[in-house]
Amino acid sequence: MADVASSDLTERTIGDLTLRIDRSLCVGFAQCIDESELAFVMPDEDDVVSFNRPEDETRDRLLQACRACPVEALVVLDAEGNQQVP
């Protein structure tokens, strides 16, 4: 598992998936958390989602949680770099 972080982008690789959170797009609807509290949390005072323990979540639930984001702040890439979500 690898983490890459910048001020607006946080990335984590889980198995053959790379998950990205674009903090500049997240507005705190928390629909991803509704789908998977295991993968995502909102600890920040600025109402921006962060990774919790996505490595403990199933692949299907991760994809479902990322698809739930109404502002497309969550991106999922497969091992070849092809975008799977959104």
mmCIF file with all atom_site columns, N, CA, C and O in Angstrom, residues 11-33:
data_model
loop_
_atom_site.group_PDB
_atom_site.id
_atom_site.type_symbol
_atom_site.label_atom_id
_atom_site.label_alt_id
_atom_site.label_comp_id
_atom_site.label_asym_id
_atom_site.label_entity_id
_atom_site.label_seq_id
_atom_site.pdbx_PDB_ins_code
_atom_site.Cartn_x
_atom_site.Cartn_y
_atom_site.Cartn_z
_atom_site.occupancy
_atom_site.B_iso_or_equiv
_atom_site.pdbx_formal_charge
_atom_site.auth_seq_id
_atom_site.auth_comp_id
_atom_site.auth_asym_id
_atom_site.auth_atom_id
_atom_site.pdbx_PDB_model_num
ATOM 1  N N  . GLU A 1 11 ? -3.796  9.987  -2.418 1.00 0.00 ? 11 GLU A N  1
ATOM 2  C CA . GLU A 1 11 ? -3.895  8.771  -3.216 1.00 0.00 ? 11 GLU A CA 1
ATOM 3  C C  . GLU A 1 11 ? -3.450  7.579  -2.390 1.00 0.00 ? 11 GLU A C  1
ATOM 4  O O  . GLU A 1 11 ? -2.492  7.666  -1.626 1.00 0.00 ? 11 GLU A O  1
ATOM 5  N N  . ARG A 1 12 ? -4.174  6.473  -2.564 1.00 0.00 ? 12 ARG A N  1
ATOM 6  C CA . ARG A 1 12 ? -3.800  5.238  -1.887 1.00 0.00 ? 12 ARG A CA 1
ATOM 7  C C  . ARG A 1 12 ? -4.023  4.078  -2.843 1.00 0.00 ? 12 ARG A C  1
ATOM 8  O O  . ARG A 1 12 ? -5.042  4.013  -3.518 1.00 0.00 ? 12 ARG A O  1
ATOM 9  N N  . THR A 1 13 ? -3.053  3.146  -2.871 1.00 0.00 ? 13 THR A N  1
ATOM 10 C CA . THR A 1 13 ? -3.169  1.955  -3.700 1.00 0.00 ? 13 THR A CA 1
ATOM 11 C C  . THR A 1 13 ? -3.599  0.790  -2.821 1.00 0.00 ? 13 THR A C  1
ATOM 12 O O  . THR A 1 13 ? -2.955  0.496  -1.812 1.00 0.00 ? 13 THR A O  1
ATOM 13 N N  . ILE A 1 14 ? -4.698  0.152  -3.222 1.00 0.00 ? 14 ILE A N  1
ATOM 14 C CA . ILE A 1 14 ? -5.265  -0.982 -2.504 1.00 0.00 ? 14 ILE A CA 1
ATOM 15 C C  . ILE A 1 14 ? -5.375  -2.122 -3.512 1.00 0.00 ? 14 ILE A C  1
ATOM 16 O O  . ILE A 1 14 ? -6.193  -2.066 -4.428 1.00 0.00 ? 14 ILE A O  1
ATOM 17 N N  . GLY A 1 15 ? -4.537  -3.137 -3.362 1.00 0.00 ? 15 GLY A N  1
ATOM 18 C CA . GLY A 1 15 ? -4.538  -4.235 -4.328 1.00 0.00 ? 15 GLY A CA 1
ATOM 19 C C  . GLY A 1 15 ? -4.218  -3.703 -5.706 1.00 0.00 ? 15 GLY A C  1
ATOM 20 O O  . GLY A 1 15 ? -3.205  -3.034 -5.902 1.00 0.00 ? 15 GLY A O  1
ATOM 21 N N  . ASP A 1 16 ? -5.120  -3.955 -6.669 1.00 0.00 ? 16 ASP A N  1
ATOM 22 C CA . ASP A 1 16 ? -4.895  -3.487 -8.033 1.00 0.00 ? 16 ASP A CA 1
ATOM 23 C C  . ASP A 1 16 ? -5.622  -2.178 -8.337 1.00 0.00 ? 16 ASP A C  1
ATOM 24 O O  . ASP A 1 16 ? -5.695  -1.764 -9.486 1.00 0.00 ? 16 ASP A O  1
ATOM 25 N N  . LEU A 1 17 ? -6.147  -1.531 -7.301 1.00 0.00 ? 17 LEU A N  1
ATOM 26 C CA . LEU A 1 17 ? -6.862  -0.265 -7.486 1.00 0.00 ? 17 LEU A CA 1
ATOM 27 C C  . LEU A 1 17 ? -6.084  0.892  -6.866 1.00 0.00 ? 17 LEU A C  1
ATOM 28 O O  . LEU A 1 17 ? -5.480  0.741  -5.804 1.00 0.00 ? 17 LEU A O  1
ATOM 29 N N  . THR A 1 18 ? -6.128  2.027  -7.527 1.00 0.00 ? 18 THR A N  1
ATOM 30 C CA . THR A 1 18 ? -5.597  3.261  -6.957 1.00 0.00 ? 18 THR A CA 1
ATOM 31 C C  . THR A 1 18 ? -6.778  4.184  -6.723 1.00 0.00 ? 18 THR A C  1
ATOM 32 O O  . THR A 1 18 ? -7.541  4.473  -7.645 1.00 0.00 ? 18 THR A O  1
ATOM 33 N N  . LEU A 1 19 ? -6.946  4.613  -5.477 1.00 0.00 ? 19 LEU A N  1
ATOM 34 C CA . LEU A 1 19 ? -8.028  5.511  -5.093 1.00 0.00 ? 19 LEU A CA 1
ATOM 35 C C  . LEU A 1 19 ? -7.461  6.896  -4.880 1.00 0.00 ? 19 LEU A C  1
ATOM 36 O O  . LEU A 1 19 ? -6.397  7.046  -4.258 1.00 0.00 ? 19 LEU A O  1
ATOM 37 N N  . ARG A 1 20 ? -8.152  7.896  -5.397 1.00 0.00 ? 20 ARG A N  1
ATOM 38 C CA . ARG A 1 20 ? -7.733  9.283  -5.229 1.00 0.00 ? 20 ARG A CA 1
ATOM 39 C C  . ARG A 1 20 ? -8.872  10.098 -4.636 1.00 0.00 ? 20 ARG A C  1
ATOM 40 O O  . ARG A 1 20 ? -10.011 9.966  -5.052 1.00 0.00 ? 20 ARG A O  1
ATOM 41 N N  . ILE A 1 21 ? -8.517  10.943 -3.702 1.00 0.00 ? 21 ILE A N  1
ATOM 42 C CA . ILE A 1 21 ? -9.449  11.932 -3.166 1.00 0.00 ? 21 ILE A CA 1
ATOM 43 C C  . ILE A 1 21 ? -8.941  13.294 -3.611 1.00 0.00 ? 21 ILE A C  1
ATOM 44 O O  . ILE A 1 21 ? -7.815  13.669 -3.308 1.00 0.00 ? 21 ILE A O  1
ATOM 45 N N  . ASP A 1 22 ? -9.770  14.016 -4.341 1.00 0.00 ? 22 ASP A N  1
ATOM 46 C CA . ASP A 1 22 ? -9.439  15.385 -4.728 1.00 0.00 ? 22 ASP A CA 1
ATOM 47 C C  . ASP A 1 22 ? -10.100 16.305 -3.708 1.00 0.00 ? 22 ASP A C  1
ATOM 48 O O  . ASP A 1 22 ? -11.307 16.554 -3.753 1.00 0.00 ? 22 ASP A O  1
ATOM 49 N N  . ARG A 1 23 ? -9.300  16.794 -2.777 1.00 0.00 ? 23 ARG A N  1
ATOM 50 C CA . ARG A 1 23 ? -9.803  17.615 -1.679 1.00 0.00 ? 23 ARG A CA 1
ATOM 51 C C  . ARG A 1 23 ? -10.368 18.946 -2.167 1.00 0.00 ? 23 ARG A C  1
ATOM 52 O O  . ARG A 1 23 ? -11.192 19.555 -1.494 1.00 0.00 ? 23 ARG A O  1
ATOM 53 N N  . SER A 1 24 ? -9.953  19.379 -3.342 1.00 0.00 ? 24 SER A N  1
ATOM 54 C CA . SER A 1 24 ? -10.475 20.646 -3.864 1.00 0.00 ? 24 SER A CA 1
ATOM 55 C C  . SER A 1 24 ? -11.901 20.494 -4.389 1.00 0.00 ? 24 SER A C  1
ATOM 56 O O  . SER A 1 24 ? -12.624 21.480 -4.520 1.00 0.00 ? 24 SER A O  1
ATOM 57 N N  . LEU A 1 25 ? -12.307 19.247 -4.680 1.00 0.00 ? 25 LEU A N  1
ATOM 58 C CA . LEU A 1 25 ? -13.668 18.997 -5.170 1.00 0.00 ? 25 LEU A CA 1
ATOM 59 C C  . LEU A 1 25 ? -14.631 18.559 -4.074 1.00 0.00 ? 25 LEU A C  1
ATOM 60 O O  . LEU A 1 25 ? -15.835 18.779 -4.176 1.00 0.00 ? 25 LEU A O  1
ATOM 61 N N  . CYS A 1 26 ? -14.121 17.912 -3.039 1.00 0.00 ? 26 CYS A N  1
ATOM 62 C CA . CYS A 1 26 ? -14.980 17.373 -1.970 1.00 0.00 ? 26 CYS A CA 1
ATOM 63 C C  . CYS A 1 26 ? -15.665 18.523 -1.227 1.00 0.00 ? 26 CYS A C  1
ATOM 64 O O  . CYS A 1 26 ? -15.013 19.472 -0.802 1.00 0.00 ? 26 CYS A O  1
ATOM 65 N N  . VAL A 1 27 ? -16.986 18.397 -1.100 1.00 0.00 ? 27 VAL A N  1
ATOM 66 C CA . VAL A 1 27 ? -17.756 19.405 -0.376 1.00 0.00 ? 27 VAL A CA 1
ATOM 67 C C  . VAL A 1 27 ? -18.461 18.826 0.851  1.00 0.00 ? 27 VAL A C  1
ATOM 68 O O  . VAL A 1 27 ? -19.271 19.493 1.466  1.00 0.00 ? 27 VAL A O  1
ATOM 69 N N  . GLY A 1 28 ? -18.151 17.590 1.193  1.00 0.00 ? 28 GLY A N  1
ATOM 70 C CA . GLY A 1 28 ? -18.624 17.031 2.444  1.00 0.00 ? 28 GLY A CA 1
ATOM 71 C C  . GLY A 1 28 ? -20.007 16.431 2.453  1.00 0.00 ? 28 GLY A C  1
ATOM 72 O O  . GLY A 1 28 ? -20.627 16.347 3.513  1.00 0.00 ? 28 GLY A O  1
ATOM 73 N N  . PHE A 1 29 ? -20.517 15.997 1.314  1.00 0.00 ? 29 PHE A N  1
ATOM 74 C CA . PHE A 1 29 ? -21.814 15.321 1.310  1.00 0.00 ? 29 PHE A CA 1
ATOM 75 C C  . PHE A 1 29 ? -21.770 14.012 2.094  1.00 0.00 ? 29 PHE A C  1
ATOM 76 O O  . PHE A 1 29 ? -22.786 13.551 2.598  1.00 0.00 ? 29 PHE A O  1
ATOM 77 N N  . ALA A 1 30 ? -20.608 13.381 2.153  1.00 0.00 ? 30 ALA A N  1
ATOM 78 C CA . ALA A 1 30 ? -20.356 12.154 2.929  1.00 0.00 ? 30 ALA A CA 1
ATOM 79 C C  . ALA A 1 30 ? -21.103 10.923 2.421  1.00 0.00 ? 30 ALA A C  1
ATOM 80 O O  . ALA A 1 30 ? -21.282 9.966  3.151  1.00 0.00 ? 30 ALA A O  1
ATOM 81 N N  . GLN A 1 31 ? -21.528 10.935 1.169  1.00 0.00 ? 31 GLN A N  1
ATOM 82 C CA . GLN A 1 31 ? -22.206 9.755  0.633  1.00 0.00 ? 31 GLN A CA 1
ATOM 83 C C  . GLN A 1 31 ? -21.259 8.566  0.527  1.00 0.00 ? 31 GLN A C  1
ATOM 84 O O  . GLN A 1 31 ? -21.684 7.424  0.654  1.00 0.00 ? 31 GLN A O  1
ATOM 85 N N  . CYS A 1 32 ? -19.978 8.831  0.338  1.00 0.00 ? 32 CYS A N  1
ATOM 86 C CA . CYS A 1 32 ? -18.994 7.742  0.332  1.00 0.00 ? 32 CYS A CA 1
ATOM 87 C C  . CYS A 1 32 ? -18.912 7.090  1.711  1.00 0.00 ? 32 CYS A C  1
ATOM 88 O O  . CYS A 1 32 ? -18.785 5.866  1.819  1.00 0.00 ? 32 CYS A O  1
ATOM 89 N N  . ILE A 1 33 ? -19.019 7.890  2.749  1.00 0.00 ? 33 ILE A N  1
ATOM 90 C CA . ILE A 1 33 ? -18.990 7.361  4.118  1.00 0.00 ? 33 ILE A CA 1
ATOM 91 C C  . ILE A 1 33 ? -20.252 6.564  4.398  1.00 0.00 ? 33 ILE A C  1
ATOM 92 O O  . ILE A 1 33 ? -20.201 5.522  5.055  1.00 0.00 ? 33 ILE A O  1
#
